[in-house]
Coordinates of C-alpha atoms in Angstrom, one line a residue:
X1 CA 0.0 0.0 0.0
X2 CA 1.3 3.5 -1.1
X3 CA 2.4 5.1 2.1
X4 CA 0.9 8.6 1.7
X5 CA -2.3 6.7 1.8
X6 CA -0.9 4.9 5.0
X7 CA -0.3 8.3 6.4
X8 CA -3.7 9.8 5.9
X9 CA -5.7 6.3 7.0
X10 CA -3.6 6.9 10.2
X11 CA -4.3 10.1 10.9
X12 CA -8.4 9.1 9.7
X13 CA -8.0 6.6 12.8
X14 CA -6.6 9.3 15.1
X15 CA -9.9 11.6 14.5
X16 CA -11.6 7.6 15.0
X17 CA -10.1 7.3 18.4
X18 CA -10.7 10.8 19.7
X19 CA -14.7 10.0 18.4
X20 CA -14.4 6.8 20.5
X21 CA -12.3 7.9 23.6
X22 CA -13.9 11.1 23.9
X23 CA -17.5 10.7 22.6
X24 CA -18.2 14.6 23.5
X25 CA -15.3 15.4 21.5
X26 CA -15.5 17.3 19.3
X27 CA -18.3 19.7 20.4
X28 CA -17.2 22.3 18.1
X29 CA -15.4 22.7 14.9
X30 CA -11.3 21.5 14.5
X31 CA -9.8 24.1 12.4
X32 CA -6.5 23.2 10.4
X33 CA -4.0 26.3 10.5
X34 CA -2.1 26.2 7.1
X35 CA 0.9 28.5 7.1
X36 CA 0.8 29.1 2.6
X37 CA -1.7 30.0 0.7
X38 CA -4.6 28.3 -0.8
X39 CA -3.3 26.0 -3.7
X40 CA 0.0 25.2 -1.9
X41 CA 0.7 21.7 -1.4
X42 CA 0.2 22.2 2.7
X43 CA -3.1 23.5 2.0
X44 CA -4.4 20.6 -0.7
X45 CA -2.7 18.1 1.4
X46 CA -4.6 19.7 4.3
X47 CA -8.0 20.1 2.3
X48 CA -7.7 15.9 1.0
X49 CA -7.4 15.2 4.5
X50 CA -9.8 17.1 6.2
X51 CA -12.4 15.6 3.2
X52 CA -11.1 12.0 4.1
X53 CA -11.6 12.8 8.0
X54 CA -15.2 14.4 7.2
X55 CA -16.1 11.1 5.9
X56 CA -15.3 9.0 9.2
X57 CA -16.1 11.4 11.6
X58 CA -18.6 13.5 12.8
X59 CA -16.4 16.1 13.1
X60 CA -17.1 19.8 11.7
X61 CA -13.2 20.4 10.2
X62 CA -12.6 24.1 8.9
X63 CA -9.1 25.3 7.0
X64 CA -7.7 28.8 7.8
X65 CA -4.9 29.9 5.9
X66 CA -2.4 32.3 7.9
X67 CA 0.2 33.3 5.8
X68 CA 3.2 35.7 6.4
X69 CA 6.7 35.7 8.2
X70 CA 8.1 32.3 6.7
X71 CA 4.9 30.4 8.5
X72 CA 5.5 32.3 12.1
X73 CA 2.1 34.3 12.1
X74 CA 0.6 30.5 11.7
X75 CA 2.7 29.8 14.0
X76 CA 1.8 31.8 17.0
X77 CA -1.7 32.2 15.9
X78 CA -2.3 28.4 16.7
X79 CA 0.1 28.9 20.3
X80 CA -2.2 31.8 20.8
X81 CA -5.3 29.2 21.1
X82 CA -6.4 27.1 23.8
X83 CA -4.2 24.2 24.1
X84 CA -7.5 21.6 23.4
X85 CA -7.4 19.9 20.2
X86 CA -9.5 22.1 18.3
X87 CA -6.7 24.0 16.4
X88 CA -3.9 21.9 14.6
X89 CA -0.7 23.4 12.5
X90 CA 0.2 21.7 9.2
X91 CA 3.5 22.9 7.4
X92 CA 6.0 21.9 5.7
X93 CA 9.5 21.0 6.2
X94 CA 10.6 24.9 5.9
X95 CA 9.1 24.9 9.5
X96 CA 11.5 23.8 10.8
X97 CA 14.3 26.0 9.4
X98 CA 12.0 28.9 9.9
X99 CA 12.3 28.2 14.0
X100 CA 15.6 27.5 13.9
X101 CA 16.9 30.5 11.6
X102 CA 14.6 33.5 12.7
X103 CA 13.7 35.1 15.7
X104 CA 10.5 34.6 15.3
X105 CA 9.6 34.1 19.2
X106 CA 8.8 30.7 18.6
X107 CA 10.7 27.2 19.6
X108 CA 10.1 23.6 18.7
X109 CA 9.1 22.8 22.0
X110 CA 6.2 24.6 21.7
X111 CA 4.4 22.2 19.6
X112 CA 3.8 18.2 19.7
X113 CA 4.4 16.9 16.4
X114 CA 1.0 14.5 15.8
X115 CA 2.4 12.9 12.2
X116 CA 4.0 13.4 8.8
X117 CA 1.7 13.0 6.1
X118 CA 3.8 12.8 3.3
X119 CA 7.1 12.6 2.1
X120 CA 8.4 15.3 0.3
X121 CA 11.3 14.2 -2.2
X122 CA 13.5 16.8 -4.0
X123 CA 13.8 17.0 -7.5
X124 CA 15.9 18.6 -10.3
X125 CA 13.7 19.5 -13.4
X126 CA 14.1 21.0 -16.9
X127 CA 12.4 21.9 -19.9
X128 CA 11.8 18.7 -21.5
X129 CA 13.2 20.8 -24.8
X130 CA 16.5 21.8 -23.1
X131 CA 20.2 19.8 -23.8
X132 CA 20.3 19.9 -20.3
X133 CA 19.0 16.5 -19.4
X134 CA 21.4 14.7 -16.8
X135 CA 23.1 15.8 -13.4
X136 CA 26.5 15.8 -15.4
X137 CA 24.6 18.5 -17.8
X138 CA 23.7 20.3 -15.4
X139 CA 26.7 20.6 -13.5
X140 CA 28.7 21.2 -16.9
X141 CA 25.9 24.0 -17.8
X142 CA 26.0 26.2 -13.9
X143 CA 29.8 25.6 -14.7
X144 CA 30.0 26.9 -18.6
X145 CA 27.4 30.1 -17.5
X146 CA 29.9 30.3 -14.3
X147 CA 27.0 30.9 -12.0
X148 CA 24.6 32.3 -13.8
X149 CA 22.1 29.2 -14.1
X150 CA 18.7 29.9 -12.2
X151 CA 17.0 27.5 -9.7
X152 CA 13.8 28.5 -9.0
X153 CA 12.2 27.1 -5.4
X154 CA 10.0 28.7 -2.2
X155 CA 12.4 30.7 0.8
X156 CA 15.4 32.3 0.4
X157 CA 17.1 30.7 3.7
X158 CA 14.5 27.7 3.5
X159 CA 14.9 24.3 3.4
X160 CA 15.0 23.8 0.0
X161 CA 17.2 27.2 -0.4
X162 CA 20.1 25.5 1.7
X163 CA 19.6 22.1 -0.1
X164 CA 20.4 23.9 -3.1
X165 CA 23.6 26.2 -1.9
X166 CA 24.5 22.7 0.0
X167 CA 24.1 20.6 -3.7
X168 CA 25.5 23.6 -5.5
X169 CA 29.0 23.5 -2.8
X170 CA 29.2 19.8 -3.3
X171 CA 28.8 19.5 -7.2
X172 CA 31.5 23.2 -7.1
X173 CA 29.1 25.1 -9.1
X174 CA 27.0 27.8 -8.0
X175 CA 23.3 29.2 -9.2
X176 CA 20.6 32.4 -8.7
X177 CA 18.2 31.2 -6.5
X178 CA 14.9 32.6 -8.0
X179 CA 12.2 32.4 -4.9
X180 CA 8.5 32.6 -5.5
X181 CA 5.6 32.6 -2.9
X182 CA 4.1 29.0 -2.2
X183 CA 3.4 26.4 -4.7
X184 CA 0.1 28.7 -5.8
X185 CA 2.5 31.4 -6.6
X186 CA 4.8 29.2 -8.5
X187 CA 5.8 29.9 -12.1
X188 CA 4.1 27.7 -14.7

């Protein structure tokens, strides 16, 4: 079985369990903070799963996108709430740098991390028309335009930012990163 649908039949169960353990709960709406803007992955990864849950549950589940400061208004929107299971955070991996990196007043040991519900690979893409086709290309290409090739990705100082300074340092080329707002935002 694909394990993003392992993923979201677990965290189906856990909205099961709370409707079993707790059969007041919930006596309200659960609202799902998304820290991007409708049409990012978080937030149609977010929306699939709050569709899946509304078909096992009971449960009234809202999205609210909060967007601004890397995902730290989300942030301390959702640490502003009552601490009762009726607000949940989803982001995505930049989270973490975002907590790390800034002083954005917030700390990892603020929240409890319920699950991951997907796995996020990295991937290097081109136009399907271009000679550069390979990881050899690639690095010949950054190389021949001495630092003037153009990776486009979310974040300066994100996660995917430093993957891409870390993978540039490693191959000994170098690159523009281009940064765009959330996967909504993204160039087609």
């Amino acid at each position: 079985m694909n394990l993003h649908l392992n993923r979201l039949i677990f965290i189906v169960l856990i909205f099961l369990l709370f409707n079993v353990a707790h059969a007041t709960f919930p006596e309200k709406p659960i609202t799902i903070v998304v820290h991007s803007k409708p049409g990012s992955g978080i937030d149609i990864t977010s929306r699939q799963l709050a569709n899946i849950a509304r078909k096992y549950t009971k449960a009234t589940i809202l999205l609210e996108n909060k967007t601004g400061g890397s995902g730290i208004f989300a942030m301390r929107y959702v640490l502003n709430k009552k601490a009762d299971g009726y607000t949940i955070l989803a982001v995505t991996k930049s989270f973490i740098s975002t907590v790390l990196l800034t002083k954005g007043g917030v700390k990892m040991s603020d929240f409890d991390f319920l699950t991951c519900m997907v796995v996020d690979p990295e991937v290097l893409i081109t136009n399907r028309h271009s000679s550069v086709r390979t990881l050899e290309d690639i690095i010949r290409d950054a190389r021949e335009k001495n630092g003037h090739r153009r990776w486009l990705g979310p974040l300066v100082g994100g996660v995917d930012h430093l993957m891409a300074v870390e993978t540039w340092e490693k191959l000994g080329i170098s690159g523009e990163w281009i940064p765009y707002e959330g996967g909504a935002g993204a160039p087609c």
